[in-house]
PDB file of C-alpha atoms in Angstrom:
ATOM      1  CA  UNK A   1      13.195  12.229   6.870  1.00 75.00           C
ATOM      2  CA  UNK A   2      10.118  10.334   7.984  1.00 82.00           C
ATOM      3  CA  UNK A   3      10.789   6.701   8.815  1.00 90.00           C
ATOM      4  CA  UNK A   4       8.449   3.811   9.383  1.00 94.00           C
ATOM      5  CA  UNK A   5      10.242   0.813  10.767  1.00 95.00           C
ATOM      6  CA  UNK A   6       8.839  -2.625  11.216  1.00 97.00           C
ATOM      7  CA  UNK A   7      10.366  -5.490  13.083  1.00 97.00           C
ATOM      8  CA  UNK A   8      10.971  -8.191  12.650  1.00 97.00           C
ATOM      9  CA  UNK A   9      11.374  -8.197   8.887  1.00 96.00           C
ATOM     10  CA  UNK A  10      11.026 -11.950   8.768  1.00 96.00           C
ATOM     11  CA  UNK A  11       9.151 -14.147  11.176  1.00 95.00           C
ATOM     12  CA  UNK A  12       8.942 -17.892  11.066  1.00 95.00           C
ATOM     13  CA  UNK A  13       6.719 -19.442  13.682  1.00 92.00           C
ATOM     14  CA  UNK A  14       4.923 -22.631  14.477  1.00 94.00           C
ATOM     15  CA  UNK A  15       1.179 -22.951  14.367  1.00 96.00           C
ATOM     16  CA  UNK A  16      -0.439 -22.293  17.688  1.00 96.00           C
ATOM     17  CA  UNK A  17       2.171 -19.807  18.861  1.00 96.00           C
ATOM     18  CA  UNK A  18       1.732 -16.132  19.658  1.00 96.00           C
ATOM     19  CA  UNK A  19       3.845 -13.295  18.370  1.00 96.00           C
ATOM     20  CA  UNK A  20       3.877  -9.525  17.934  1.00 97.00           C
ATOM     21  CA  UNK A  21       4.974  -7.386  15.012  1.00 98.00           C
ATOM     22  CA  UNK A  22       6.078  -3.852  15.837  1.00 98.00           C
ATOM     23  CA  UNK A  23       5.737  -0.694  13.808  1.00 97.00           C
ATOM     24  CA  UNK A  24       7.609   2.431  14.892  1.00 96.00           C
ATOM     25  CA  UNK A  25       7.354   5.734  13.113  1.00 95.00           C
ATOM     26  CA  UNK A  26       9.346   8.910  13.443  1.00 92.00           C
ATOM     27  CA  UNK A  27       6.770  11.684  13.220  1.00 86.00           C
ATOM     28  CA  UNK A  28       3.444  12.603  14.727  1.00 83.00           C
ATOM     29  CA  UNK A  29       0.544  10.695  13.250  1.00 81.00           C
ATOM     30  CA  UNK A  30      -2.874   9.939  14.659  1.00 79.00           C
ATOM     31  CA  UNK A  31      -3.631   7.439  11.940  1.00 86.00           C
ATOM     32  CA  UNK A  32      -2.074   4.103  11.297  1.00 92.00           C
ATOM     33  CA  UNK A  33      -3.089   1.327   8.955  1.00 94.00           C
ATOM     34  CA  UNK A  34      -2.226  -2.335   8.686  1.00 96.00           C
ATOM     35  CA  UNK A  35      -2.312  -4.224   5.415  1.00 96.00           C
ATOM     36  CA  UNK A  36      -1.750  -7.793   4.361  1.00 97.00           C
ATOM     37  CA  UNK A  37      -0.148  -8.857   1.077  1.00 96.00           C
ATOM     38  CA  UNK A  38      -0.127 -12.389  -0.267  1.00 96.00           C
ATOM     39  CA  UNK A  39       2.569 -13.349  -2.809  1.00 92.00           C
ATOM     40  CA  UNK A  40       1.864 -11.868  -6.216  1.00 90.00           C
ATOM     41  CA  UNK A  41      -1.193 -10.053  -4.932  1.00 93.00           C
ATOM     42  CA  UNK A  42      -2.120  -6.533  -3.969  1.00 93.00           C
ATOM     43  CA  UNK A  43      -2.709  -5.160  -0.497  1.00 94.00           C
ATOM     44  CA  UNK A  44      -5.702  -5.992   1.630  1.00 93.00           C
ATOM     45  CA  UNK A  45      -6.768  -3.654   4.402  1.00 92.00           C
ATOM     46  CA  UNK A  46      -6.711  -5.227   7.852  1.00 95.00           C
ATOM     47  CA  UNK A  47      -7.045  -2.468  10.404  1.00 95.00           C
ATOM     48  CA  UNK A  48      -7.596   1.265  10.547  1.00 92.00           C
ATOM     49  CA  UNK A  49      -6.414   2.855  13.791  1.00 93.00           C
ATOM     50  CA  UNK A  50      -7.512   6.450  14.112  1.00 86.00           C
ATOM     51  CA  UNK A  51      -6.638   7.561  17.623  1.00 87.00           C
ATOM     52  CA  UNK A  52      -4.305   7.034  20.529  1.00 89.00           C
ATOM     53  CA  UNK A  53      -5.181   3.874  22.406  1.00 92.00           C
ATOM     54  CA  UNK A  54      -7.174   2.410  19.540  1.00 92.00           C
ATOM     55  CA  UNK A  55      -7.384  -1.362  19.611  1.00 96.00           C
ATOM     56  CA  UNK A  56      -9.002  -3.501  16.970  1.00 96.00           C
ATOM     57  CA  UNK A  57      -9.337  -7.247  16.685  1.00 97.00           C
ATOM     58  CA  UNK A  58     -10.256  -9.521  13.833  1.00 96.00           C
ATOM     59  CA  UNK A  59      -9.958 -13.237  14.349  1.00 96.00           C
ATOM     60  CA  UNK A  60      -6.458 -14.101  15.492  1.00 97.00           C
ATOM     61  CA  UNK A  61      -5.079 -10.633  14.797  1.00 98.00           C
ATOM     62  CA  UNK A  62      -5.201  -7.647  17.108  1.00 98.00           C
ATOM     63  CA  UNK A  63      -3.766  -4.222  16.369  1.00 98.00           C
ATOM     64  CA  UNK A  64      -3.140  -1.340  18.729  1.00 97.00           C
ATOM     65  CA  UNK A  65      -1.857   2.199  18.470  1.00 96.00           C
ATOM     66  CA  UNK A  66       0.101   4.331  20.929  1.00 95.00           C
ATOM     67  CA  UNK A  67       0.560   7.703  19.282  1.00 92.00           C
ATOM     68  CA  UNK A  68       2.650   9.076  22.140  1.00 93.00           C
ATOM     69  CA  UNK A  69       5.191   6.299  21.754  1.00 94.00           C
ATOM     70  CA  UNK A  70       4.733   6.389  17.976  1.00 94.00           C
ATOM     71  CA  UNK A  71       4.225   2.663  18.067  1.00 96.00           C
ATOM     72  CA  UNK A  72       1.707   0.230  16.726  1.00 97.00           C
ATOM     73  CA  UNK A  73       1.629  -3.490  17.318  1.00 98.00           C
ATOM     74  CA  UNK A  74       0.040  -6.340  15.432  1.00 98.00           C
ATOM     75  CA  UNK A  75      -0.426  -9.304  17.712  1.00 98.00           C
ATOM     76  CA  UNK A  76      -0.966 -12.784  16.397  1.00 97.00           C
ATOM     77  CA  UNK A  77      -2.691 -15.281  18.641  1.00 97.00           C
ATOM     78  CA  UNK A  78      -2.458 -19.026  18.060  1.00 96.00           C
ATOM     79  CA  UNK A  79      -1.103 -18.626  14.569  1.00 96.00           C
ATOM     80  CA  UNK A  80      -2.392 -20.757  11.720  1.00 96.00           C
ATOM     81  CA  UNK A  81      -0.825 -21.412   8.330  1.00 95.00           C
ATOM     82  CA  UNK A  82      -3.378 -19.207   6.564  1.00 96.00           C
ATOM     83  CA  UNK A  83      -1.871 -16.173   8.242  1.00 97.00           C
ATOM     84  CA  UNK A  84       1.325 -16.593   6.248  1.00 97.00           C
ATOM     85  CA  UNK A  85       1.749 -13.365   4.275  1.00 97.00           C
ATOM     86  CA  UNK A  86       3.613 -10.069   4.354  1.00 97.00           C
ATOM     87  CA  UNK A  87       2.190  -7.453   6.702  1.00 98.00           C
ATOM     88  CA  UNK A  88       2.699  -3.745   6.196  1.00 97.00           C
ATOM     89  CA  UNK A  89       1.974  -0.844   8.465  1.00 97.00           C
ATOM     90  CA  UNK A  90       1.486   2.632   7.055  1.00 94.00           C
ATOM     91  CA  UNK A  91       1.140   6.090   8.550  1.00 91.00           C
ATOM     92  CA  UNK A  92      -0.537   9.161   7.196  1.00 84.00           C
ATOM     93  CA  UNK A  93       1.065  11.996   9.144  1.00 80.00           C
ATOM     94  CA  UNK A  94      -0.059  14.930   7.069  1.00 68.00           C
ATOM     95  CA  UNK A  95      -3.727  14.114   6.864  1.00 61.00           C
ATOM     96  CA  UNK A  96      -4.460  12.575   3.537  1.00 54.00           C
ATOM     97  CA  UNK A  97      -1.441  13.810   1.717  1.00 65.00           C
ATOM     98  CA  UNK A  98       0.432  10.557   1.355  1.00 79.00           C
ATOM     99  CA  UNK A  99       0.994   7.243   3.049  1.00 86.00           C
ATOM    100  CA  UNK A 100       4.356   6.087   4.299  1.00 88.00           C
ATOM    101  CA  UNK A 101       4.797   2.328   4.414  1.00 93.00           C
ATOM    102  CA  UNK A 102       6.960   0.217   6.637  1.00 95.00           C
ATOM    103  CA  UNK A 103       9.320  -2.273   5.080  1.00 94.00           C
ATOM    104  CA  UNK A 104       6.949  -5.139   5.701  1.00 96.00           C
ATOM    105  CA  UNK A 105       7.141  -8.242   7.869  1.00 97.00           C
ATOM    106  CA  UNK A 106       7.108 -11.534   6.071  1.00 96.00           C
ATOM    107  CA  UNK A 107       5.351 -14.065   8.243  1.00 97.00           C
ATOM    108  CA  UNK A 108       5.688 -17.780   7.653  1.00 96.00           C
ATOM    109  CA  UNK A 109       3.575 -20.010   9.842  1.00 96.00           C
ATOM    110  CA  UNK A 110       4.724 -23.589   9.727  1.00 94.00           C
ATOM    111  CA  UNK A 111       2.100 -26.289   9.974  1.00 86.00           C
TER     112      UNK A 111
ATOM    113  CA  UNK B   1     -14.863  -1.910   1.629  1.00 65.00           C
ATOM    114  CA  UNK B   2     -14.567   0.195  -1.476  1.00 79.00           C
ATOM    115  CA  UNK B   3     -13.485  -1.499  -4.690  1.00 88.00           C
ATOM    116  CA  UNK B   4     -10.604  -0.370  -6.836  1.00 93.00           C
ATOM    117  CA  UNK B   5     -10.111  -2.209 -10.098  1.00 95.00           C
ATOM    118  CA  UNK B   6      -6.854  -2.236 -12.004  1.00 96.00           C
ATOM    119  CA  UNK B   7      -6.241  -3.488 -15.511  1.00 96.00           C
ATOM    120  CA  UNK B   8      -4.344  -5.267 -16.949  1.00 97.00           C
ATOM    121  CA  UNK B   9      -3.135  -7.549 -14.182  1.00 96.00           C
ATOM    122  CA  UNK B  10      -0.207  -8.730 -16.259  1.00 97.00           C
ATOM    123  CA  UNK B  11       1.451  -7.269 -19.303  1.00 97.00           C
ATOM    124  CA  UNK B  12       4.506  -8.265 -21.251  1.00 97.00           C
ATOM    125  CA  UNK B  13       5.886  -5.862 -23.804  1.00 96.00           C
ATOM    126  CA  UNK B  14       8.935  -5.260 -25.914  1.00 97.00           C
ATOM    127  CA  UNK B  15      11.505  -2.682 -25.003  1.00 97.00           C
ATOM    128  CA  UNK B  16      10.660   0.721 -26.451  1.00 97.00           C
ATOM    129  CA  UNK B  17       6.913   0.306 -26.453  1.00 97.00           C
ATOM    130  CA  UNK B  18       4.433   2.112 -24.204  1.00 97.00           C
ATOM    131  CA  UNK B  19       2.053   0.458 -21.790  1.00 97.00           C
ATOM    132  CA  UNK B  20      -1.085   1.902 -20.246  1.00 98.00           C
ATOM    133  CA  UNK B  21      -2.466   0.747 -16.921  1.00 98.00           C
ATOM    134  CA  UNK B  22      -5.967   1.730 -15.834  1.00 97.00           C
ATOM    135  CA  UNK B  23      -7.211   2.207 -12.313  1.00 96.00           C
ATOM    136  CA  UNK B  24     -10.919   2.569 -11.623  1.00 94.00           C
ATOM    137  CA  UNK B  25     -12.872   3.205  -8.461  1.00 91.00           C
ATOM    138  CA  UNK B  26     -15.984   1.091  -8.966  1.00 90.00           C
ATOM    139  CA  UNK B  27     -18.365   2.139  -6.245  1.00 84.00           C
ATOM    140  CA  UNK B  28     -17.115   5.515  -5.119  1.00 83.00           C
ATOM    141  CA  UNK B  29     -15.635   8.712  -6.433  1.00 84.00           C
ATOM    142  CA  UNK B  30     -11.946   9.297  -5.939  1.00 84.00           C
ATOM    143  CA  UNK B  31     -10.654  12.816  -6.363  1.00 81.00           C
ATOM    144  CA  UNK B  32      -7.199  11.535  -5.535  1.00 86.00           C
ATOM    145  CA  UNK B  33      -5.539   8.305  -6.528  1.00 91.00           C
ATOM    146  CA  UNK B  34      -2.037   7.121  -5.767  1.00 93.00           C
ATOM    147  CA  UNK B  35       0.347   5.100  -7.864  1.00 96.00           C
ATOM    148  CA  UNK B  36       2.877   2.831  -6.209  1.00 95.00           C
ATOM    149  CA  UNK B  37       5.670   0.688  -7.493  1.00 96.00           C
ATOM    150  CA  UNK B  38       6.844  -2.411  -5.705  1.00 95.00           C
ATOM    151  CA  UNK B  39      10.096  -4.223  -6.346  1.00 92.00           C
ATOM    152  CA  UNK B  40      10.340  -7.923  -5.480  1.00 89.00           C
ATOM    153  CA  UNK B  41      10.286  -8.521  -1.741  1.00 87.00           C
ATOM    154  CA  UNK B  42      10.305  -4.807  -1.059  1.00 91.00           C
ATOM    155  CA  UNK B  43       7.890  -2.275   0.302  1.00 92.00           C
ATOM    156  CA  UNK B  44       5.730   0.075  -1.704  1.00 92.00           C
ATOM    157  CA  UNK B  45       7.261   3.161  -3.204  1.00 92.00           C
ATOM    158  CA  UNK B  46       4.924   6.055  -3.901  1.00 91.00           C
ATOM    159  CA  UNK B  47       5.436   7.275  -7.443  1.00 94.00           C
ATOM    160  CA  UNK B  48       2.854   9.995  -7.768  1.00 94.00           C
ATOM    161  CA  UNK B  49      -0.410  11.383  -6.555  1.00 92.00           C
ATOM    162  CA  UNK B  50      -3.026  11.638  -9.249  1.00 89.00           C
ATOM    163  CA  UNK B  51      -5.480  14.508  -8.914  1.00 85.00           C
ATOM    164  CA  UNK B  52      -8.719  14.599 -10.861  1.00 84.00           C
ATOM    165  CA  UNK B  53      -8.721  17.424 -13.351  1.00 84.00           C
ATOM    166  CA  UNK B  54      -5.194  18.586 -12.641  1.00 86.00           C
ATOM    167  CA  UNK B  55      -1.607  17.545 -13.038  1.00 89.00           C
ATOM    168  CA  UNK B  56      -0.213  14.679 -11.030  1.00 92.00           C
ATOM    169  CA  UNK B  57       2.242  15.313  -8.240  1.00 92.00           C
ATOM    170  CA  UNK B  58       5.338  13.207  -8.670  1.00 94.00           C
ATOM    171  CA  UNK B  59       7.679  12.024  -5.963  1.00 92.00           C
ATOM    172  CA  UNK B  60      11.301  12.964  -6.094  1.00 92.00           C
ATOM    173  CA  UNK B  61      13.249  10.810  -8.483  1.00 94.00           C
ATOM    174  CA  UNK B  62      10.249   9.697 -10.529  1.00 96.00           C
ATOM    175  CA  UNK B  63      10.469  10.734 -14.169  1.00 95.00           C
ATOM    176  CA  UNK B  64       7.350  12.611 -15.225  1.00 95.00           C
ATOM    177  CA  UNK B  65       7.962  11.998 -18.903  1.00 95.00           C
ATOM    178  CA  UNK B  66       8.506   8.307 -18.354  1.00 96.00           C
ATOM    179  CA  UNK B  67       5.472   7.704 -16.192  1.00 97.00           C
ATOM    180  CA  UNK B  68       2.548   9.686 -17.538  1.00 96.00           C
ATOM    181  CA  UNK B  69      -0.444   9.945 -15.260  1.00 95.00           C
ATOM    182  CA  UNK B  70      -3.874  11.121 -16.291  1.00 92.00           C
ATOM    183  CA  UNK B  71      -6.881  11.459 -14.011  1.00 90.00           C
ATOM    184  CA  UNK B  72      -9.612  12.457 -16.396  1.00 84.00           C
ATOM    185  CA  UNK B  73     -12.608  11.581 -14.244  1.00 89.00           C
ATOM    186  CA  UNK B  74     -13.527  10.902 -10.636  1.00 87.00           C
ATOM    187  CA  UNK B  75     -13.385   7.168 -11.234  1.00 90.00           C
ATOM    188  CA  UNK B  76     -10.452   6.675 -13.577  1.00 93.00           C
ATOM    189  CA  UNK B  77      -6.728   7.278 -13.431  1.00 94.00           C
ATOM    190  CA  UNK B  78      -4.229   5.919 -15.924  1.00 96.00           C
ATOM    191  CA  UNK B  79      -0.503   5.328 -15.759  1.00 97.00           C
ATOM    192  CA  UNK B  80       1.364   5.102 -19.028  1.00 97.00           C
ATOM    193  CA  UNK B  81       4.896   3.789 -18.990  1.00 98.00           C
ATOM    194  CA  UNK B  82       6.446   5.330 -22.070  1.00 97.00           C
ATOM    195  CA  UNK B  83       9.284   3.788 -24.028  1.00 97.00           C
ATOM    196  CA  UNK B  84       9.495   0.993 -21.521  1.00 97.00           C
ATOM    197  CA  UNK B  85      12.804  -0.684 -20.758  1.00 96.00           C
ATOM    198  CA  UNK B  86      13.610  -3.826 -18.782  1.00 96.00           C
ATOM    199  CA  UNK B  87      14.407  -1.768 -15.678  1.00 96.00           C
ATOM    200  CA  UNK B  88      10.789  -0.587 -15.690  1.00 97.00           C
ATOM    201  CA  UNK B  89       9.658  -4.137 -15.039  1.00 97.00           C
ATOM    202  CA  UNK B  90       7.872  -4.104 -11.729  1.00 96.00           C
ATOM    203  CA  UNK B  91       4.592  -4.492  -9.896  1.00 96.00           C
ATOM    204  CA  UNK B  92       2.536  -1.324 -10.148  1.00 97.00           C
ATOM    205  CA  UNK B  93      -0.345  -0.758  -7.753  1.00 97.00           C
ATOM    206  CA  UNK B  94      -2.894   2.018  -7.697  1.00 96.00           C
ATOM    207  CA  UNK B  95      -4.923   3.055  -4.710  1.00 94.00           C
ATOM    208  CA  UNK B  96      -7.653   5.466  -3.802  1.00 90.00           C
ATOM    209  CA  UNK B  97      -9.349   6.917  -0.778  1.00 80.00           C
ATOM    210  CA  UNK B  98     -13.063   7.046  -0.182  1.00 69.00           C
ATOM    211  CA  UNK B  99     -14.360  10.576  -0.221  1.00 59.00           C
ATOM    212  CA  UNK B 100     -17.704  11.660   1.066  1.00 48.00           C
ATOM    213  CA  UNK B 101     -19.758  14.012  -1.060  1.00 46.00           C
ATOM    214  CA  UNK B 102     -18.240  17.449  -1.108  1.00 40.00           C
ATOM    215  CA  UNK B 103     -14.716  16.124  -0.997  1.00 44.00           C
ATOM    216  CA  UNK B 104     -14.615  15.340   2.711  1.00 42.00           C
ATOM    217  CA  UNK B 105     -12.521  12.367   3.672  1.00 50.00           C
ATOM    218  CA  UNK B 106     -13.902   9.332   5.470  1.00 59.00           C
ATOM    219  CA  UNK B 107     -11.474   7.187   7.465  1.00 68.00           C
ATOM    220  CA  UNK B 108      -8.657   7.978   5.122  1.00 72.00           C
ATOM    221  CA  UNK B 109      -8.175   4.306   4.446  1.00 78.00           C
ATOM    222  CA  UNK B 110      -6.481   3.453   1.179  1.00 85.00           C
ATOM    223  CA  UNK B 111      -8.034   0.788  -1.006  1.00 89.00           C
ATOM    224  CA  UNK B 112      -5.762  -0.889  -3.470  1.00 93.00           C
ATOM    225  CA  UNK B 113      -6.238  -2.181  -6.958  1.00 95.00           C
ATOM    226  CA  UNK B 114      -5.193  -5.714  -7.812  1.00 95.00           C
ATOM    227  CA  UNK B 115      -1.861  -4.559  -9.157  1.00 96.00           C
ATOM    228  CA  UNK B 116      -0.292  -4.819 -12.597  1.00 97.00           C
ATOM    229  CA  UNK B 117       2.821  -6.840 -13.199  1.00 97.00           C
ATOM    230  CA  UNK B 118       4.816  -5.339 -16.031  1.00 97.00           C
ATOM    231  CA  UNK B 119       7.550  -7.309 -17.727  1.00 97.00           C
ATOM    232  CA  UNK B 120       9.594  -5.543 -20.362  1.00 97.00           C
ATOM    233  CA  UNK B 121      11.617  -7.823 -22.606  1.00 96.00           C
TER     234      UNK B 121
END
């Protein structure tokens, strides 16, 4: 059974701090996606990682992919309250057949 | 990014009635759309893959007769929850991938509709 595991599931942090969210998956996949979900809202695409070693940055968020370790990270730098949301990673191991989502990491950044 | 529009965003209905949710790709053609269900504070659960011009592919445990999916055109898929009951109350989200002409896939990124919150009384 394919598993996509995120940790931590909950993260409470102070503004200005750094932290990393981890996404491990159990099968080969060259593609990994990060999404953000605000309460009561749908999912917003953050990053598309399409190869081993891919690194993408947008503002205070940086995502990377290590396909050999089957690991992706989402790093938060100098967190601000606006980053409070739930973050999901997803893999697409069978090339466009279906996405498998992690359980999500609920981030709360305290002012 | 590509735009996927979902309607209605909220619907409240009585038990036993049917509810239709529409999902449209506004600026691209989507040969495949996906329907997800999300329980409160949980991750997304894939319900079915909607294929234009053919039958939907349902995930294990999802009742085909309960959740009717129709993908009549390259820009529209519908999910009908038939004879809805309170346990069907949930947040339903559709998504689609951008396809280049000829059915080739771009980055494979999924774009999501706004979601539909169904409450069955």
